[in-house]
Amino acid sequence: MRVSKAGRLVVLVSGSGTNLQALLDASADPSYGARVVAVGADRDGIEGLARAERAHIPTFVEKLGDYATRAEWDAAIAARIAEYEPDLVVSAGFMKILGQPTLNAFPVLNTHPALLPSFPGAHGVRDALAHGVKVTGCTVILADEGVDSGPIIAQEAVPVLPDDDETVLHERIKTVERRLLVDIVGRMVREGWTVSGRIVRIGNETGGEST
């Protein structure tokens, strides 16, 4: 897939929005090739929404509890995202798995604080420490309906130091994660990408079939 103009990003958040802020900062440079056109959340009163409002970015909130079924919420959030005609949806600390209405309509990027397929789920940093690994890291994936199971786009290693606890290690991973996410989003919108099975290629690499 190739984006022919400045890539339109809808970013989904559930918390402080540090990855969102990194994208907002990067998109201030026109050469980055992407801009955040809306920020969505699954709850009110979070810093991620406040960051968007300070940047004069439209926001929306779709709470799962406002719907009788998960399927209704899936359809509602897909419809809200579609209002902004995104080229990419970025799940930036969004603590919900998106359903087929969104995944079928848009490419969705997600990040995870471990080197997938190892240590998926909500406690990737804790699980890696408990396992005694010497190297962990972060992963950017194309999201699917599973838990951190989509095709891997990029990964970067982060060493585990002898005195690390979960908080210290996670903060070090987040620093790398923000940089990697910004780089990958920018490259995808500027250079395009292809997907063949579980292989994602950015730019002019040979092989693959278009998304």
mmCIF file of C-alpha atoms in Angstrom:
data_model
loop_
_atom_site.group_PDB
_atom_site.id
_atom_site.type_symbol
_atom_site.label_atom_id
_atom_site.label_comp_id
_atom_site.label_asym_id
_atom_site.label_seq_id
_atom_site.Cartn_x
_atom_site.Cartn_y
_atom_site.Cartn_z
ATOM 1 C CA MET A 1 0.000 0.000 0.000
ATOM 2 C CA ARG A 2 1.217 3.499 -0.823
ATOM 3 C CA VAL A 3 -0.050 6.766 0.646
ATOM 4 C CA SER A 4 -0.123 9.434 -2.073
ATOM 5 C CA LYS A 5 -0.350 12.462 0.214
ATOM 6 C CA ALA A 6 0.456 13.317 3.826
ATOM 7 C CA GLY A 7 -0.626 10.239 5.719
ATOM 8 C CA ARG A 8 -3.690 10.657 7.918
ATOM 9 C CA LEU A 9 -3.298 9.047 11.353
ATOM 10 C CA VAL A 10 -5.998 8.215 13.850
ATOM 11 C CA VAL A 11 -4.314 7.408 17.171
ATOM 12 C CA LEU A 12 -6.100 5.398 19.869
ATOM 13 C CA VAL A 13 -5.105 5.826 23.527
ATOM 14 C CA SER A 14 -6.142 4.605 26.955
ATOM 15 C CA GLY A 15 -3.661 6.405 29.213
ATOM 16 C CA SER A 16 -0.929 9.007 29.291
ATOM 17 C CA GLY A 17 -0.346 9.149 25.534
ATOM 18 C CA THR A 18 3.448 9.331 25.408
ATOM 19 C CA ASN A 19 3.540 7.502 22.063
ATOM 20 C CA LEU A 20 0.872 9.896 20.809
ATOM 21 C CA GLN A 21 3.016 12.834 21.881
ATOM 22 C CA ALA A 22 5.990 11.417 19.994
ATOM 23 C CA LEU A 23 3.849 11.211 16.844
ATOM 24 C CA LEU A 24 2.519 14.739 17.359
ATOM 25 C CA ASP A 25 6.068 16.050 17.747
ATOM 26 C CA ALA A 26 7.296 14.215 14.657
ATOM 27 C CA SER A 27 4.368 15.324 12.502
ATOM 28 C CA ALA A 28 5.124 18.982 13.236
ATOM 29 C CA ASP A 29 7.833 18.604 10.576
ATOM 30 C CA PRO A 30 6.154 18.557 7.117
ATOM 31 C CA SER A 31 8.870 16.240 5.810
ATOM 32 C CA TYR A 32 7.676 13.517 8.194
ATOM 33 C CA GLY A 33 4.847 12.767 5.784
ATOM 34 C CA ALA A 34 2.063 12.069 8.306
ATOM 35 C CA ARG A 35 -0.242 14.032 10.563
ATOM 36 C CA VAL A 36 -2.568 13.065 13.388
ATOM 37 C CA VAL A 37 -6.128 13.919 12.326
ATOM 38 C CA ALA A 38 -7.969 12.500 15.365
ATOM 39 C CA VAL A 39 -7.376 10.815 18.714
ATOM 40 C CA GLY A 40 -9.807 8.251 20.092
ATOM 41 C CA ALA A 41 -10.077 6.686 23.531
ATOM 42 C CA ASP A 42 -12.080 4.115 25.460
ATOM 43 C CA ARG A 43 -12.357 6.296 28.568
ATOM 44 C CA ASP A 44 -12.661 9.928 29.630
ATOM 45 C CA GLY A 45 -10.295 12.081 31.635
ATOM 46 C CA ILE A 46 -6.968 10.702 30.462
ATOM 47 C CA GLU A 47 -3.798 12.589 29.641
ATOM 48 C CA GLY A 48 -3.761 11.202 26.113
ATOM 49 C CA LEU A 49 -6.963 13.118 25.312
ATOM 50 C CA ALA A 50 -5.583 16.212 27.019
ATOM 51 C CA ARG A 51 -2.473 16.053 24.823
ATOM 52 C CA ALA A 52 -4.677 15.951 21.729
ATOM 53 C CA GLU A 53 -6.813 18.845 22.926
ATOM 54 C CA ARG A 54 -3.731 20.975 23.632
ATOM 55 C CA ALA A 55 -2.603 20.263 20.064
ATOM 56 C CA HIS A 56 -6.092 21.171 18.728
ATOM 57 C CA ILE A 57 -6.638 17.649 17.432
ATOM 58 C CA PRO A 58 -10.255 16.356 17.333
ATOM 59 C CA THR A 59 -11.015 13.645 19.895
ATOM 60 C CA PHE A 60 -13.682 11.026 20.473
ATOM 61 C CA VAL A 61 -14.476 8.526 23.232
ATOM 62 C CA GLU A 62 -16.211 5.180 22.803
ATOM 63 C CA LYS A 63 -16.682 3.340 26.103
ATOM 64 C CA LEU A 64 -17.244 -0.397 25.921
ATOM 65 C CA GLY A 65 -19.674 -0.155 28.840
ATOM 66 C CA ASP A 66 -21.988 2.100 26.843
ATOM 67 C CA TYR A 67 -22.875 -0.774 24.513
ATOM 68 C CA ALA A 68 -24.919 -3.888 25.135
ATOM 69 C CA THR A 69 -22.472 -6.137 23.268
ATOM 70 C CA ARG A 70 -18.853 -6.117 22.203
ATOM 71 C CA ALA A 71 -19.994 -6.352 18.574
ATOM 72 C CA GLU A 72 -21.904 -3.088 18.916
ATOM 73 C CA TRP A 73 -18.829 -1.369 20.355
ATOM 74 C CA ASP A 74 -16.665 -2.793 17.564
ATOM 75 C CA ALA A 75 -19.022 -1.319 14.974
ATOM 76 C CA ALA A 76 -19.275 2.024 16.770
ATOM 77 C CA ILE A 77 -15.557 2.636 17.128
ATOM 78 C CA ALA A 78 -14.950 1.588 13.523
ATOM 79 C CA ALA A 79 -17.552 4.126 12.420
ATOM 80 C CA ARG A 80 -15.959 6.890 14.477
ATOM 81 C CA ILE A 81 -12.518 6.099 13.073
ATOM 82 C CA ALA A 82 -13.917 6.079 9.527
ATOM 83 C CA GLU A 83 -15.179 9.658 9.921
ATOM 84 C CA TYR A 84 -11.554 10.815 9.730
ATOM 85 C CA GLU A 85 -10.564 8.716 6.678
ATOM 86 C CA PRO A 86 -7.234 7.517 8.079
ATOM 87 C CA ASP A 87 -4.443 5.914 6.099
ATOM 88 C CA LEU A 88 -3.182 4.297 9.315
ATOM 89 C CA VAL A 89 -4.693 3.667 12.725
ATOM 90 C CA VAL A 90 -2.143 3.574 15.539
ATOM 91 C CA SER A 91 -3.045 1.751 18.736
ATOM 92 C CA ALA A 92 -0.814 3.679 21.138
ATOM 93 C CA GLY A 93 -1.353 2.152 24.541
ATOM 94 C CA PHE A 94 -4.989 1.405 23.669
ATOM 95 C CA MET A 95 -6.098 -1.321 26.052
ATOM 96 C CA LYS A 96 -8.728 -2.932 23.861
ATOM 97 C CA ILE A 97 -8.439 -5.462 21.041
ATOM 98 C CA LEU A 98 -10.056 -4.008 17.943
ATOM 99 C CA GLY A 99 -12.611 -6.108 16.090
ATOM 100 C CA GLN A 100 -13.062 -6.967 12.440
ATOM 101 C CA PRO A 101 -15.012 -3.807 11.523
ATOM 102 C CA THR A 102 -11.851 -1.763 12.181
ATOM 103 C CA LEU A 103 -9.269 -4.350 11.147
ATOM 104 C CA ASN A 104 -10.998 -5.006 7.816
ATOM 105 C CA ALA A 105 -11.251 -1.314 7.002
ATOM 106 C CA PHE A 106 -7.855 0.067 8.027
ATOM 107 C CA PRO A 107 -4.268 -1.020 8.648
ATOM 108 C CA VAL A 108 -3.757 -0.874 12.419
ATOM 109 C CA LEU A 109 -0.324 -0.596 14.044
ATOM 110 C CA ASN A 110 0.317 -1.694 17.599
ATOM 111 C CA THR A 111 3.397 -1.762 19.813
ATOM 112 C CA HIS A 112 4.414 -4.238 22.490
ATOM 113 C CA PRO A 113 7.188 -3.986 25.124
ATOM 114 C CA ALA A 114 8.829 -7.330 24.348
ATOM 115 C CA LEU A 115 10.350 -9.164 21.409
ATOM 116 C CA LEU A 116 7.324 -10.990 20.049
ATOM 117 C CA PRO A 117 6.334 -13.760 19.759
ATOM 118 C CA SER A 118 7.860 -14.035 23.242
ATOM 119 C CA PHE A 119 5.908 -12.598 26.177
ATOM 120 C CA PRO A 120 2.670 -11.359 24.596
ATOM 121 C CA GLY A 121 -0.120 -9.884 26.674
ATOM 122 C CA ALA A 122 -0.487 -7.156 29.266
ATOM 123 C CA HIS A 123 2.609 -8.048 31.323
ATOM 124 C CA GLY A 124 5.341 -8.444 28.717
ATOM 125 C CA VAL A 125 8.004 -6.663 30.757
ATOM 126 C CA ARG A 126 7.175 -8.509 33.978
ATOM 127 C CA ASP A 127 7.075 -11.858 32.190
ATOM 128 C CA ALA A 128 10.427 -11.274 30.505
ATOM 129 C CA LEU A 129 12.054 -10.413 33.840
ATOM 130 C CA ALA A 130 10.518 -13.442 35.527
ATOM 131 C CA HIS A 131 11.869 -15.657 32.743
ATOM 132 C CA GLY A 132 15.384 -14.343 33.316
ATOM 133 C CA VAL A 133 16.064 -13.098 29.785
ATOM 134 C CA LYS A 134 19.182 -11.025 29.227
ATOM 135 C CA VAL A 135 17.758 -9.166 26.232
ATOM 136 C CA THR A 136 14.200 -7.977 25.656
ATOM 137 C CA GLY A 137 12.926 -5.079 23.571
ATOM 138 C CA CYS A 138 9.924 -3.746 21.708
ATOM 139 C CA THR A 139 7.942 -4.752 18.643
ATOM 140 C CA VAL A 140 5.752 -2.911 16.140
ATOM 141 C CA ILE A 141 3.101 -5.116 14.547
ATOM 142 C CA LEU A 142 0.157 -4.958 12.189
ATOM 143 C CA ALA A 143 -2.661 -5.750 14.582
ATOM 144 C CA ASP A 144 -5.045 -8.642 14.122
ATOM 145 C CA GLU A 145 -7.801 -10.011 16.364
ATOM 146 C CA GLY A 146 -5.353 -11.905 18.547
ATOM 147 C CA VAL A 147 -3.318 -10.720 21.514
ATOM 148 C CA ASP A 148 -0.058 -9.314 20.088
ATOM 149 C CA SER A 149 -0.194 -11.927 17.341
ATOM 150 C CA GLY A 150 -0.137 -9.848 14.146
ATOM 151 C CA PRO A 151 2.654 -9.732 11.544
ATOM 152 C CA ILE A 152 5.842 -8.146 12.855
ATOM 153 C CA ILE A 153 6.932 -4.913 11.139
ATOM 154 C CA ALA A 154 9.972 -3.993 13.234
ATOM 155 C CA GLN A 155 11.771 -4.879 16.450
ATOM 156 C CA GLU A 156 14.583 -3.421 18.509
ATOM 157 C CA ALA A 157 16.484 -5.064 21.345
ATOM 158 C CA VAL A 158 16.911 -3.603 24.826
ATOM 159 C CA PRO A 159 19.377 -5.183 27.275
ATOM 160 C CA VAL A 160 18.182 -6.303 30.685
ATOM 161 C CA LEU A 161 20.533 -4.951 33.343
ATOM 162 C CA PRO A 162 21.275 -6.746 36.622
ATOM 163 C CA ASP A 163 19.460 -4.224 38.817
ATOM 164 C CA ASP A 164 16.398 -3.768 36.607
ATOM 165 C CA ASP A 165 12.953 -3.998 38.079
ATOM 166 C CA GLU A 166 9.761 -3.871 36.016
ATOM 167 C CA THR A 167 9.356 -0.093 36.222
ATOM 168 C CA VAL A 168 12.959 0.767 35.343
ATOM 169 C CA LEU A 169 13.107 -1.684 32.461
ATOM 170 C CA HIS A 170 9.739 -0.641 31.089
ATOM 171 C CA GLU A 171 10.762 3.013 31.027
ATOM 172 C CA ARG A 172 13.915 2.147 29.089
ATOM 173 C CA ILE A 173 11.879 0.084 26.632
ATOM 174 C CA LYS A 174 9.366 2.915 26.200
ATOM 175 C CA THR A 175 12.146 5.276 25.115
ATOM 176 C CA VAL A 176 13.118 2.879 22.335
ATOM 177 C CA GLU A 177 9.481 2.094 21.532
ATOM 178 C CA ARG A 178 8.587 5.731 20.900
ATOM 179 C CA ARG A 179 11.519 6.212 18.553
ATOM 180 C CA LEU A 180 10.822 2.973 16.688
ATOM 181 C CA LEU A 181 7.107 3.720 16.299
ATOM 182 C CA VAL A 182 7.775 7.209 14.958
ATOM 183 C CA ASP A 183 10.324 5.839 12.481
ATOM 184 C CA ILE A 184 8.066 3.043 11.238
ATOM 185 C CA VAL A 185 4.948 5.188 10.846
ATOM 186 C CA GLY A 186 6.919 7.790 8.923
ATOM 187 C CA ARG A 187 8.519 5.229 6.646
ATOM 188 C CA MET A 188 5.222 3.479 5.933
ATOM 189 C CA VAL A 189 3.425 6.646 4.885
ATOM 190 C CA ARG A 190 6.371 7.964 2.869
ATOM 191 C CA GLU A 191 7.491 4.724 1.206
ATOM 192 C CA GLY A 192 4.428 2.463 1.244
ATOM 193 C CA TRP A 193 4.392 -1.162 2.373
ATOM 194 C CA THR A 194 3.436 -4.659 1.300
ATOM 195 C CA VAL A 195 2.300 -7.725 3.215
ATOM 196 C CA SER A 196 2.826 -11.338 2.157
ATOM 197 C CA GLY A 197 1.621 -13.819 4.739
ATOM 198 C CA ARG A 198 3.389 -12.732 7.907
ATOM 199 C CA ILE A 199 6.106 -10.766 6.099
ATOM 200 C CA VAL A 200 5.775 -6.962 6.071
ATOM 201 C CA ARG A 201 8.077 -4.996 3.781
ATOM 202 C CA ILE A 202 8.416 -1.222 3.737
ATOM 203 C CA GLY A 203 9.456 0.644 0.615
ATOM 204 C CA ASN A 204 10.928 -0.887 -2.499
ATOM 205 C CA GLU A 205 11.888 -4.298 -1.159
ATOM 206 C CA THR A 206 10.853 -7.031 -3.589
ATOM 207 C CA GLY A 207 8.131 -9.578 -2.925
ATOM 208 C CA GLY A 208 4.859 -9.442 -1.090
ATOM 209 C CA GLU A 209 1.391 -8.501 -2.181
ATOM 210 C CA SER A 210 -0.278 -5.184 -1.597
ATOM 211 C CA THR A 211 -2.397 -4.507 1.448
#
